[in-house]
Amino acid sequence: MTLNVLYLAHDLADAAIRRRVLTLKAGGASVTVAGFERGANVLSDERDVPTIVLGRTADARFAQRIGAVVAARMVLKRKLSGITRPDVIIARNLETLALAGHAASLFDRNVPVVYECLDIHRLLLDEGIKGRLMRQAQRFFGNRASLLITSSPAFVENFFKPRSGLDLPVLLLENKVLALKPELMPASVAPRPPRQGAPWRIGWFGAIRCRKSLDSLIDFAARMDGRVQIVLRGRPAYSEFDDFDAKVSAAPHVEFHGAYRNPEDLAAIYGDVHFTWAIDFFEEGLNSSWLLPNRLYEGGLHGAVPIALSGTETGRFVEKRDIGVTLDNAMPETLEALFEGMTEARYADLASRISIIERNQWITGQAECQALVSRLAALHPNLSSPADMPVVSTVQS
């Protein structure tokens, strides 16, 4: 029996939404998506995935997003009329969790709800009245959920267990590369030093939202005067920068090449760089210290050496596997010292360590997709099946 999933998406422009939908489909599920627009819909080419627009939201406009969720709730019955009755509802982020219980009641109050949270918003961590209200809202709407999906063990240990007030089993799904087409995956990776006289290239790919990283990299690239180039690709959070496009355009030895498709373009874009920028100060000391970003897995699969920050979950990941460079800070002078001493031999040593890591560290394959769908099916009282995907812990307040 096919598992019918209703996926409530916080942002139809987020590439991670497409990856999760493709993962569910590869696992044998049928997926309908209902969500909010902020940019181009990443599911527009997925013709067998019905997509319903619930409204439009904007980055860094919290009040507007609350209004959009309230408005969506008022029309949810009409918007969801005629879709296949879901066996499970997955709500990505708090704003769609607020809709999930009502959506379930439109079909069957026994429909299980899964809360998927891959970033901890700064307001959930605020010690003031706003933070308390946010956590109360999460507890209220989370009472309807049967499972929490998150992407880093540090999220569980630092927020969900001690502070969220939720009492849910947890499924850890790291931000690995979805590997369903062998022709898109590298057979092997090997060091690829720059040709004689060419610069080292550092790739910062994916969600570009860290002003501190951008400023440091621009300053660093200027100091290196052409010996290092910075390559940016992905989706900038324009609300976090004064004028991203003008700043990057004016910066010497810094390139921005726009969005890319994941996983279709990964081999080409990571094959074009030597290092992956895996440092993030967007919510410094909080979410940024706990996350394990997509680029860490994408770069690892394709042999790009990660540059990470000590004391963060990403830094611990890199240090544990001895596969990259960890720094105490990301100041331009620190980066300058690192690359003043970067030789072809040192780079070859760093890159060769990545090449011996088991590929399953970086990828989600067909078996993992099927295990996820099996785990979701086990939540439904009438679709019980073996839970092949282990629960890693339980969130308890």
Coordinates of C-alpha atoms in Angstrom, one line a residue, residues 54-374:
L54 CA -1.0 28.7 0.8
G55 CA 0.2 32.2 0.6
R56 CA 3.4 34.3 0.4
T57 CA 5.9 35.0 3.2
A58 CA 9.1 37.0 3.5
D59 CA 12.5 36.5 5.2
A60 CA 13.0 38.4 8.4
R61 CA 9.4 39.6 8.6
F62 CA 8.0 37.6 11.5
A63 CA 4.8 39.5 11.9
Q64 CA 4.0 39.1 8.2
R65 CA 4.6 35.4 8.5
I66 CA 2.2 35.0 11.4
G67 CA -0.4 36.8 9.4
A68 CA 0.2 34.5 6.4
V69 CA -0.3 31.5 8.6
V70 CA -3.5 32.8 10.1
A71 CA -4.8 33.6 6.6
A72 CA -3.8 30.2 5.4
R73 CA -5.7 28.5 8.2
M74 CA -8.9 30.3 7.2
V75 CA -8.7 28.8 3.7
L76 CA -7.1 25.5 4.4
K77 CA -10.2 23.5 3.9
R78 CA -10.8 24.9 0.5
K79 CA -7.1 24.6 -0.5
L80 CA -6.9 21.0 0.5
S81 CA -10.2 19.9 -0.9
G82 CA -9.9 17.2 -3.5
I83 CA -6.4 16.0 -2.6
T84 CA -5.7 12.4 -1.7
R85 CA -6.4 11.6 1.9
P86 CA -3.1 11.7 3.7
D87 CA -1.8 8.9 5.9
V88 CA 0.7 11.2 7.5
I89 CA 1.3 15.0 7.6
I90 CA 4.8 16.4 7.8
A91 CA 5.1 20.0 9.0
R92 CA 8.4 21.7 8.1
N93 CA 9.1 24.4 10.8
L94 CA 6.9 26.0 13.4
E95 CA 4.8 28.0 11.0
T96 CA 3.4 25.0 9.2
L97 CA 3.2 23.0 12.5
A98 CA 0.6 25.6 13.5
L99 CA -1.5 24.4 10.5
A100 CA -0.9 20.6 10.8
G101 CA -3.4 19.8 13.4
H102 CA -6.2 21.7 11.6
A103 CA -5.2 20.0 8.3
A104 CA -5.4 16.6 10.0
S105 CA -8.8 17.3 11.4
L106 CA -10.1 18.0 7.9
F107 CA -9.4 14.4 7.0
D108 CA -9.1 12.2 10.1
R109 CA -8.1 13.2 13.6
N110 CA -6.0 10.0 13.8
V111 CA -3.7 11.2 11.0
P112 CA -0.3 11.4 12.6
V113 CA 1.7 14.6 12.4
V114 CA 5.5 14.8 12.1
Y115 CA 7.3 18.0 13.1
E116 CA 10.4 18.5 10.9
C117 CA 12.8 21.2 12.2
L118 CA 16.2 21.5 10.7
D119 CA 17.1 25.0 12.1
I120 CA 16.4 26.5 15.5
H121 CA 15.1 30.0 14.8
R122 CA 16.6 32.7 17.0
L123 CA 13.2 33.6 18.5
L124 CA 12.8 30.1 19.9
L125 CA 16.0 30.8 21.9
D126 CA 15.2 34.3 23.0
E127 CA 15.0 34.7 26.8
G128 CA 12.5 37.5 26.6
I129 CA 8.7 37.5 26.2
K130 CA 8.9 36.8 22.5
G131 CA 11.0 33.6 23.1
R132 CA 8.7 32.4 25.8
L133 CA 5.7 32.9 23.6
M134 CA 7.4 31.1 20.7
R135 CA 8.3 28.1 22.9
Q136 CA 4.7 28.0 24.3
A137 CA 3.4 28.0 20.7
Q138 CA 5.7 25.2 19.8
R139 CA 4.7 23.1 22.8
F140 CA 1.0 23.8 22.0
F141 CA 1.1 22.8 18.4
G142 CA 3.8 20.1 19.0
N143 CA 1.4 18.2 21.3
R144 CA -0.3 17.0 18.1
A145 CA 2.9 15.5 16.7
S146 CA 4.0 11.9 17.0
L147 CA 7.6 12.3 15.8
L148 CA 10.3 15.0 15.5
I149 CA 12.7 15.0 12.6
T150 CA 15.9 17.0 12.9
S151 CA 19.3 17.1 11.3
S152 CA 21.9 17.4 14.0
P153 CA 22.4 15.7 17.4
A154 CA 23.4 19.1 18.8
F155 CA 19.9 20.4 18.2
V156 CA 18.5 17.7 20.4
E157 CA 21.1 18.1 23.1
N158 CA 21.1 21.9 23.2
F159 CA 17.5 22.8 22.5
F160 CA 14.9 20.1 22.1
K161 CA 15.7 18.1 25.2
P162 CA 16.4 20.9 27.7
R163 CA 14.3 23.8 26.4
S164 CA 11.6 22.9 23.9
G165 CA 9.1 21.4 26.3
L166 CA 8.3 18.7 23.7
D167 CA 8.0 15.1 24.5
L168 CA 8.6 13.3 21.2
P169 CA 10.7 10.5 19.8
V170 CA 13.4 11.9 17.6
L171 CA 14.5 10.8 14.1
L172 CA 17.9 12.1 13.1
L173 CA 18.2 12.7 9.3
E174 CA 21.4 14.4 8.5
N175 CA 21.6 16.8 5.5
K176 CA 23.2 14.2 3.2
V177 CA 23.2 14.2 -0.6
L178 CA 20.3 12.4 -2.1
A179 CA 22.0 9.7 -4.3
L180 CA 19.4 8.2 -6.5
K181 CA 21.1 8.7 -9.9
P182 CA 24.5 6.9 -10.0
E183 CA 25.6 9.0 -13.0
L184 CA 25.4 12.1 -10.8
M185 CA 27.6 10.7 -8.1
P186 CA 31.4 10.6 -8.3
A187 CA 32.9 7.2 -8.6
S188 CA 35.9 8.4 -6.5
V189 CA 37.5 11.6 -5.5
A190 CA 41.2 12.6 -5.6
P191 CA 43.2 15.7 -4.9
R192 CA 42.9 18.3 -7.7
P193 CA 45.4 21.1 -6.9
P194 CA 45.3 24.2 -9.0
R195 CA 47.4 24.3 -12.1
Q196 CA 50.7 26.2 -11.9
G197 CA 50.0 29.9 -11.1
A198 CA 46.3 29.4 -10.6
P199 CA 44.6 30.4 -7.3
W200 CA 43.1 28.3 -4.6
R201 CA 39.3 28.4 -4.8
I202 CA 37.0 28.3 -1.8
G203 CA 33.3 27.5 -2.4
W204 CA 30.6 28.9 -0.2
F205 CA 27.4 27.2 -1.6
G206 CA 23.8 26.9 -0.5
A207 CA 22.0 29.2 1.9
I208 CA 24.1 32.4 2.0
R209 CA 22.9 34.3 5.0
C210 CA 26.0 35.1 7.1
R211 CA 27.1 38.7 6.9
K212 CA 30.2 38.1 9.1
S213 CA 31.4 35.3 6.8
L214 CA 30.9 37.5 3.7
D215 CA 32.8 40.4 5.1
S216 CA 35.7 38.2 6.3
L217 CA 36.0 36.4 3.0
I218 CA 35.9 39.6 0.9
D219 CA 38.6 41.2 3.1
F220 CA 40.7 37.9 3.0
A221 CA 40.4 37.6 -0.8
A222 CA 41.6 41.2 -1.2
R223 CA 44.6 40.5 1.1
M224 CA 45.6 37.5 -1.0
D225 CA 45.5 39.6 -4.2
G226 CA 44.5 36.8 -6.6
R227 CA 46.1 33.8 -4.9
V228 CA 42.7 32.8 -3.5
Q229 CA 39.3 33.2 -5.1
I230 CA 36.0 33.0 -3.3
V231 CA 33.1 31.3 -5.3
L232 CA 29.6 31.9 -4.1
R233 CA 26.6 29.9 -5.3
G234 CA 23.1 29.5 -4.0
R235 CA 20.4 31.6 -2.6
P236 CA 21.4 34.7 -0.6
A237 CA 19.2 35.9 2.2
Y238 CA 19.0 39.5 1.0
S239 CA 17.4 40.6 4.2
E240 CA 20.6 39.9 6.1
F241 CA 22.9 42.1 3.9
D242 CA 22.9 45.8 3.2
D243 CA 23.4 45.3 -0.6
F244 CA 24.6 41.8 -1.3
D245 CA 24.8 42.1 -5.1
A246 CA 26.7 45.4 -5.1
K247 CA 29.1 44.3 -2.4
V248 CA 30.0 41.1 -4.2
S249 CA 30.2 42.8 -7.5
A250 CA 32.7 45.3 -6.2
A251 CA 34.8 42.8 -4.3
P252 CA 38.0 41.6 -6.1
H253 CA 38.5 37.9 -6.5
V254 CA 35.0 37.1 -5.4
E255 CA 32.4 35.5 -7.7
F256 CA 28.7 34.9 -7.4
H257 CA 27.0 32.5 -9.8
G258 CA 23.5 32.3 -8.5
A259 CA 21.3 29.2 -7.8
Y260 CA 22.1 25.6 -8.6
R261 CA 20.2 22.3 -8.6
N262 CA 20.8 19.7 -6.0
P263 CA 22.0 17.0 -6.7
E264 CA 22.1 17.6 -10.4
D265 CA 24.8 20.4 -10.4
L266 CA 26.9 19.3 -7.4
A267 CA 29.6 17.5 -9.2
A268 CA 30.3 20.5 -11.5
I269 CA 30.2 23.2 -8.8
Y270 CA 32.3 21.3 -6.2
G271 CA 34.7 20.1 -8.9
D272 CA 35.4 23.8 -9.5
V273 CA 36.7 24.4 -6.0
H274 CA 39.3 23.0 -3.6
F275 CA 37.8 24.0 -0.3
T276 CA 34.3 24.2 1.2
W277 CA 33.4 27.1 3.5
A278 CA 31.6 25.4 6.3
I279 CA 31.5 28.3 8.8
D280 CA 28.4 30.1 9.7
F281 CA 27.8 33.0 12.2
F282 CA 24.2 33.7 11.2
E283 CA 23.0 32.9 14.7
E284 CA 26.4 32.8 16.4
G285 CA 26.7 30.6 19.5
L286 CA 23.2 29.2 18.9
N287 CA 21.9 27.6 15.7
S288 CA 25.2 28.2 13.9
S289 CA 27.1 26.3 16.5
W290 CA 24.8 23.3 16.4
L291 CA 24.0 22.7 12.7
L292 CA 25.6 20.3 10.3
P293 CA 25.1 22.1 7.0
N294 CA 24.3 20.7 3.5
R295 CA 27.6 21.9 2.2
L296 CA 29.5 19.8 4.6
Y297 CA 28.1 16.6 3.0
E298 CA 28.1 17.9 -0.5
G299 CA 31.7 18.9 -0.3
G300 CA 32.8 15.7 1.4
L301 CA 31.2 13.6 -1.3
H302 CA 33.0 15.5 -4.0
G303 CA 36.3 15.9 -2.3
A304 CA 36.3 19.5 -1.4
V305 CA 38.2 20.1 1.9
P306 CA 36.0 21.7 4.6
I307 CA 37.0 24.8 6.5
A308 CA 35.2 24.7 9.8
L309 CA 35.2 26.5 13.2
S310 CA 36.5 24.8 16.3
G311 CA 34.0 24.4 19.1
T312 CA 31.0 24.0 16.8
E313 CA 29.2 20.8 15.8
T314 CA 30.6 21.1 12.3
G315 CA 34.1 21.6 13.7
R316 CA 33.7 18.5 15.9
F317 CA 32.4 16.5 12.9
V318 CA 35.5 17.5 10.9
E319 CA 38.0 16.9 13.8
K320 CA 36.5 13.5 14.6
R321 CA 37.1 12.3 11.1
D322 CA 40.3 14.2 10.5
I323 CA 39.2 15.4 7.1
G324 CA 39.7 19.2 7.0
V325 CA 40.8 22.4 8.6
T326 CA 39.4 23.8 11.8
L327 CA 40.1 27.4 12.9
D328 CA 39.7 29.2 16.2
N329 CA 38.2 32.1 14.4
A330 CA 37.4 33.2 10.9
M331 CA 39.2 36.6 10.9
P332 CA 40.8 37.6 7.6
E333 CA 44.3 37.5 9.1
T334 CA 43.7 33.9 10.3
L335 CA 42.6 32.8 6.8
E336 CA 45.6 34.6 5.3
A337 CA 48.0 32.7 7.6
L338 CA 46.3 29.4 6.7
F339 CA 46.7 30.0 2.9
E340 CA 50.1 31.5 3.1
G341 CA 51.2 28.1 4.4
M342 CA 49.0 26.1 2.0
T343 CA 51.2 24.0 -0.3
E344 CA 50.2 21.4 -2.9
A345 CA 51.5 18.7 -0.5
R346 CA 49.4 19.8 2.4
Y347 CA 46.3 20.2 0.2
A348 CA 46.9 16.7 -1.2
D349 CA 47.1 15.3 2.3
L350 CA 43.9 17.0 3.4
A351 CA 42.0 15.9 0.3
S352 CA 43.3 12.3 0.4
R353 CA 41.8 11.9 3.9
I354 CA 38.3 12.7 2.5
S355 CA 38.7 10.1 -0.2
I356 CA 38.9 7.2 2.3
I357 CA 35.7 8.1 4.1
E358 CA 32.9 5.7 3.5
R359 CA 30.4 7.1 1.0
N360 CA 27.4 6.4 3.2
Q361 CA 28.8 9.2 5.5
W362 CA 27.8 11.6 2.7
I363 CA 24.8 10.1 0.9
T364 CA 21.2 9.1 1.4
G365 CA 20.5 6.1 -0.9
Q366 CA 17.5 4.1 -1.9
A367 CA 17.5 1.9 1.2
E368 CA 17.5 5.0 3.5
C369 CA 14.6 6.5 1.5
Q370 CA 12.6 3.3 2.0
A371 CA 13.5 3.1 5.7
L372 CA 12.2 6.6 6.2
V373 CA 8.9 5.9 4.5
S374 CA 8.6 2.6 6.6

